[in-house]
């Protein structure tokens, strides 16, 4: 799409300096740069990168997409924005990464795609609007954040992780849960910070726990009553505060991580502790670990309500999870960053 004469004049008159925020996606920063000229990001990017009337920009931008540049593109964009490349490389996690799709270009080139797992610690989330406002002129800033950074404690906000194509609310006030449940989430968040500081084992344990808990959340027929009660109560509180009384379904997806956060962390702590001390884990012992973590954090409930579910999960994740639990603490080669066994089991169960 060609630029209008007024847009061309604004770009030619000199760069408006737009400061990036720590941990921001390159796509978010480019979007904010373009907005200062009242332009969409794609035309702005092509106008800045063009060389001899041409600029290679491939892929599709939009919510959840990241922007990658080759060396020539980074050099040109840094020069135009009047920000040194080393500063951009320090602040923008995706800035220095080279994609195979761009290496054959000799001139400035850019490519839109989903974030690579190399630099995405957990998820892309919208930073707290009140925290980023002084540097973003009120624009939304999307950042790479670990799950231990999903809460702004200053403003008591839950930061919703953005998936590709996601256009729903990016932030949920914790106070919508009610005082007791908000306090429970804040306590869990403090424990999460302390746990994450222990190293990579806790990060991998979080991946395991989140996969297991999300399955329980989406398959209510497998969820024991003692586990389901607090999730339903939290979900209803959020839906009511958002004006969606009677229409809980959208919030069941949007608020999933917030609603299940205390239980996910409880299971993460259990798995982290088990990985640090176990050399061999039987199916019975693994079932006990899962059942204990869920019962402890969700209120009283008969053991036999939880054990069948815990044993089902233990059977389907036994190979990979046992190998990890029995590994030497800190052995990254034994840490599953994904959950292939669980994913396979869930697909088979749904079939």
mmCIF file of C-alpha atoms in Angstrom, residues 156-313:
data_model
loop_
_atom_site.group_PDB
_atom_site.id
_atom_site.type_symbol
_atom_site.label_atom_id
_atom_site.label_comp_id
_atom_site.label_asym_id
_atom_site.label_seq_id
_atom_site.Cartn_x
_atom_site.Cartn_y
_atom_site.Cartn_z
ATOM 1 C CA UNK A 156 -2.807 -5.798 41.504
ATOM 2 C CA UNK A 157 -3.260 -6.764 37.851
ATOM 3 C CA UNK A 158 -3.119 -10.204 36.183
ATOM 4 C CA UNK A 159 -1.415 -9.960 32.776
ATOM 5 C CA UNK A 160 -3.158 -12.189 30.252
ATOM 6 C CA UNK A 161 -0.811 -14.113 27.960
ATOM 7 C CA UNK A 162 -1.411 -13.379 24.284
ATOM 8 C CA UNK A 163 -1.800 -16.184 21.754
ATOM 9 C CA UNK A 164 -1.601 -15.654 18.004
ATOM 10 C CA UNK A 165 -4.780 -13.899 16.907
ATOM 11 C CA UNK A 166 -5.871 -13.094 20.473
ATOM 12 C CA UNK A 167 -7.866 -9.856 20.693
ATOM 13 C CA UNK A 168 -9.544 -10.170 24.101
ATOM 14 C CA UNK A 169 -8.769 -8.291 27.328
ATOM 15 C CA UNK A 170 -5.055 -8.110 28.119
ATOM 16 C CA UNK A 171 -5.349 -7.410 31.850
ATOM 17 C CA UNK A 172 -7.650 -8.530 34.677
ATOM 18 C CA UNK A 173 -7.768 -6.737 38.060
ATOM 19 C CA UNK A 174 -7.147 -9.271 40.819
ATOM 20 C CA UNK A 175 -9.716 -7.498 42.982
ATOM 21 C CA UNK A 176 -12.403 -8.920 40.670
ATOM 22 C CA UNK A 177 -11.762 -12.259 42.362
ATOM 23 C CA UNK A 178 -12.693 -10.878 45.766
ATOM 24 C CA UNK A 179 -10.331 -10.127 48.628
ATOM 25 C CA UNK A 180 -9.616 -13.704 49.852
ATOM 26 C CA UNK A 181 -8.962 -15.139 46.383
ATOM 27 C CA UNK A 182 -6.903 -12.119 45.286
ATOM 28 C CA UNK A 183 -4.764 -12.572 48.393
ATOM 29 C CA UNK A 184 -4.363 -16.272 47.542
ATOM 30 C CA UNK A 185 -3.074 -15.393 44.060
ATOM 31 C CA UNK A 186 -0.640 -12.785 45.435
ATOM 32 C CA UNK A 187 0.735 -15.255 47.984
ATOM 33 C CA UNK A 188 1.188 -17.852 45.248
ATOM 34 C CA UNK A 189 2.917 -15.256 43.069
ATOM 35 C CA UNK A 190 5.422 -14.466 45.824
ATOM 36 C CA UNK A 191 6.173 -18.179 46.228
ATOM 37 C CA UNK A 192 6.520 -18.478 42.457
ATOM 38 C CA UNK A 193 9.205 -15.776 42.384
ATOM 39 C CA UNK A 194 11.178 -17.563 45.083
ATOM 40 C CA UNK A 195 10.762 -20.915 43.337
ATOM 41 C CA UNK A 196 11.854 -19.652 39.923
ATOM 42 C CA UNK A 197 15.067 -18.308 41.414
ATOM 43 C CA UNK A 198 16.123 -21.901 42.096
ATOM 44 C CA UNK A 199 16.864 -22.504 38.422
ATOM 45 C CA UNK A 200 15.763 -24.516 35.410
ATOM 46 C CA UNK A 201 14.209 -27.425 37.282
ATOM 47 C CA UNK A 202 11.419 -25.216 38.615
ATOM 48 C CA UNK A 203 10.751 -23.765 35.154
ATOM 49 C CA UNK A 204 10.326 -27.235 33.667
ATOM 50 C CA UNK A 205 8.191 -28.310 36.641
ATOM 51 C CA UNK A 206 5.903 -25.377 35.872
ATOM 52 C CA UNK A 207 5.485 -26.622 32.282
ATOM 53 C CA UNK A 208 4.496 -30.075 33.543
ATOM 54 C CA UNK A 209 2.141 -28.701 36.188
ATOM 55 C CA UNK A 210 0.463 -26.236 33.838
ATOM 56 C CA UNK A 211 -0.186 -28.931 31.233
ATOM 57 C CA UNK A 212 -1.733 -31.254 33.818
ATOM 58 C CA UNK A 213 -3.848 -28.576 35.527
ATOM 59 C CA UNK A 214 -5.118 -27.151 32.236
ATOM 60 C CA UNK A 215 -6.319 -30.595 31.260
ATOM 61 C CA UNK A 216 -8.232 -30.922 34.522
ATOM 62 C CA UNK A 217 -9.732 -27.482 33.915
ATOM 63 C CA UNK A 218 -10.945 -28.305 30.410
ATOM 64 C CA UNK A 219 -12.167 -31.842 31.201
ATOM 65 C CA UNK A 220 -14.567 -31.387 34.142
ATOM 66 C CA UNK A 221 -15.717 -35.017 34.046
ATOM 67 C CA UNK A 222 -12.198 -36.032 35.145
ATOM 68 C CA UNK A 223 -11.893 -33.354 37.819
ATOM 69 C CA UNK A 224 -12.526 -34.297 41.414
ATOM 70 C CA UNK A 225 -15.071 -32.194 43.290
ATOM 71 C CA UNK A 226 -12.482 -30.913 45.740
ATOM 72 C CA UNK A 227 -10.527 -29.407 42.832
ATOM 73 C CA UNK A 228 -13.407 -28.051 40.774
ATOM 74 C CA UNK A 229 -15.105 -25.957 43.482
ATOM 75 C CA UNK A 230 -12.580 -23.078 43.783
ATOM 76 C CA UNK A 231 -12.122 -22.828 40.021
ATOM 77 C CA UNK A 232 -15.842 -22.447 39.443
ATOM 78 C CA UNK A 233 -16.108 -19.875 42.211
ATOM 79 C CA UNK A 234 -13.221 -17.792 40.892
ATOM 80 C CA UNK A 235 -14.513 -17.992 37.339
ATOM 81 C CA UNK A 236 -18.000 -16.868 38.388
ATOM 82 C CA UNK A 237 -16.542 -13.889 40.301
ATOM 83 C CA UNK A 238 -14.519 -12.755 37.278
ATOM 84 C CA UNK A 239 -17.423 -13.173 34.874
ATOM 85 C CA UNK A 240 -19.761 -11.210 37.133
ATOM 86 C CA UNK A 241 -17.344 -8.316 37.576
ATOM 87 C CA UNK A 242 -16.794 -8.178 33.820
ATOM 88 C CA UNK A 243 -20.531 -7.925 33.206
ATOM 89 C CA UNK A 244 -20.786 -11.409 31.708
ATOM 90 C CA UNK A 245 -23.145 -12.983 34.198
ATOM 91 C CA UNK A 246 -24.651 -16.033 32.551
ATOM 92 C CA UNK A 247 -22.034 -15.985 29.789
ATOM 93 C CA UNK A 248 -19.068 -17.600 31.491
ATOM 94 C CA UNK A 249 -17.823 -19.513 28.447
ATOM 95 C CA UNK A 250 -15.464 -16.816 27.037
ATOM 96 C CA UNK A 251 -13.991 -16.212 30.468
ATOM 97 C CA UNK A 252 -13.370 -19.921 30.947
ATOM 98 C CA UNK A 253 -10.630 -19.603 28.322
ATOM 99 C CA UNK A 254 -9.464 -16.032 28.959
ATOM 100 C CA UNK A 255 -9.077 -16.484 32.717
ATOM 101 C CA UNK A 256 -7.899 -20.102 32.721
ATOM 102 C CA UNK A 257 -4.350 -19.419 33.943
ATOM 103 C CA UNK A 258 -5.515 -16.961 36.596
ATOM 104 C CA UNK A 259 -8.288 -19.214 37.902
ATOM 105 C CA UNK A 260 -5.960 -22.212 38.232
ATOM 106 C CA UNK A 261 -2.816 -20.336 39.291
ATOM 107 C CA UNK A 262 -2.626 -21.322 43.007
ATOM 108 C CA UNK A 263 -3.141 -25.018 42.215
ATOM 109 C CA UNK A 264 -0.672 -24.935 39.314
ATOM 110 C CA UNK A 265 1.958 -23.463 41.584
ATOM 111 C CA UNK A 266 1.231 -26.009 44.322
ATOM 112 C CA UNK A 267 1.821 -28.825 41.841
ATOM 113 C CA UNK A 268 4.950 -27.049 40.539
ATOM 114 C CA UNK A 269 6.372 -26.892 44.062
ATOM 115 C CA UNK A 270 5.651 -30.583 44.613
ATOM 116 C CA UNK A 271 7.315 -31.644 41.361
ATOM 117 C CA UNK A 272 10.308 -29.357 41.961
ATOM 118 C CA UNK A 273 10.874 -30.816 45.418
ATOM 119 C CA UNK A 274 10.463 -34.360 44.102
ATOM 120 C CA UNK A 275 12.998 -33.779 41.332
ATOM 121 C CA UNK A 276 15.535 -32.596 43.871
ATOM 122 C CA UNK A 277 15.445 -35.683 46.049
ATOM 123 C CA UNK A 278 14.100 -38.658 44.084
ATOM 124 C CA UNK A 279 16.175 -41.179 42.143
ATOM 125 C CA UNK A 280 13.365 -43.590 41.327
ATOM 126 C CA UNK A 281 9.638 -42.837 41.402
ATOM 127 C CA UNK A 282 7.016 -45.538 41.327
ATOM 128 C CA UNK A 283 3.605 -45.009 39.760
ATOM 129 C CA UNK A 284 2.020 -45.198 43.192
ATOM 130 C CA UNK A 285 4.377 -42.575 44.611
ATOM 131 C CA UNK A 286 3.844 -40.247 41.641
ATOM 132 C CA UNK A 287 0.068 -40.559 42.045
ATOM 133 C CA UNK A 288 0.472 -39.612 45.696
ATOM 134 C CA UNK A 289 2.516 -36.510 44.807
ATOM 135 C CA UNK A 290 -0.143 -35.250 42.395
ATOM 136 C CA UNK A 291 -3.044 -36.013 44.709
ATOM 137 C CA UNK A 292 -1.336 -34.400 47.693
ATOM 138 C CA UNK A 293 -0.569 -31.174 45.837
ATOM 139 C CA UNK A 294 -4.149 -30.789 44.624
ATOM 140 C CA UNK A 295 -5.812 -31.668 47.938
ATOM 141 C CA UNK A 296 -3.514 -29.444 49.980
ATOM 142 C CA UNK A 297 -4.323 -26.266 48.081
ATOM 143 C CA UNK A 298 -8.017 -26.738 47.295
ATOM 144 C CA UNK A 299 -9.609 -27.596 50.605
ATOM 145 C CA UNK A 300 -10.701 -30.792 52.288
ATOM 146 C CA UNK A 301 -11.734 -33.725 50.165
ATOM 147 C CA UNK A 302 -11.667 -37.507 50.416
ATOM 148 C CA UNK A 303 -8.486 -39.081 49.094
ATOM 149 C CA UNK A 304 -10.421 -41.414 46.822
ATOM 150 C CA UNK A 305 -11.908 -38.414 44.954
ATOM 151 C CA UNK A 306 -8.507 -37.342 43.687
ATOM 152 C CA UNK A 307 -6.441 -40.515 43.485
ATOM 153 C CA UNK A 308 -8.114 -42.048 40.387
ATOM 154 C CA UNK A 309 -7.397 -38.896 38.377
ATOM 155 C CA UNK A 310 -3.864 -38.641 39.720
ATOM 156 C CA UNK A 311 -3.237 -42.270 38.822
ATOM 157 C CA UNK A 312 -4.629 -41.736 35.303
ATOM 158 C CA UNK A 313 -2.223 -38.832 34.796
#
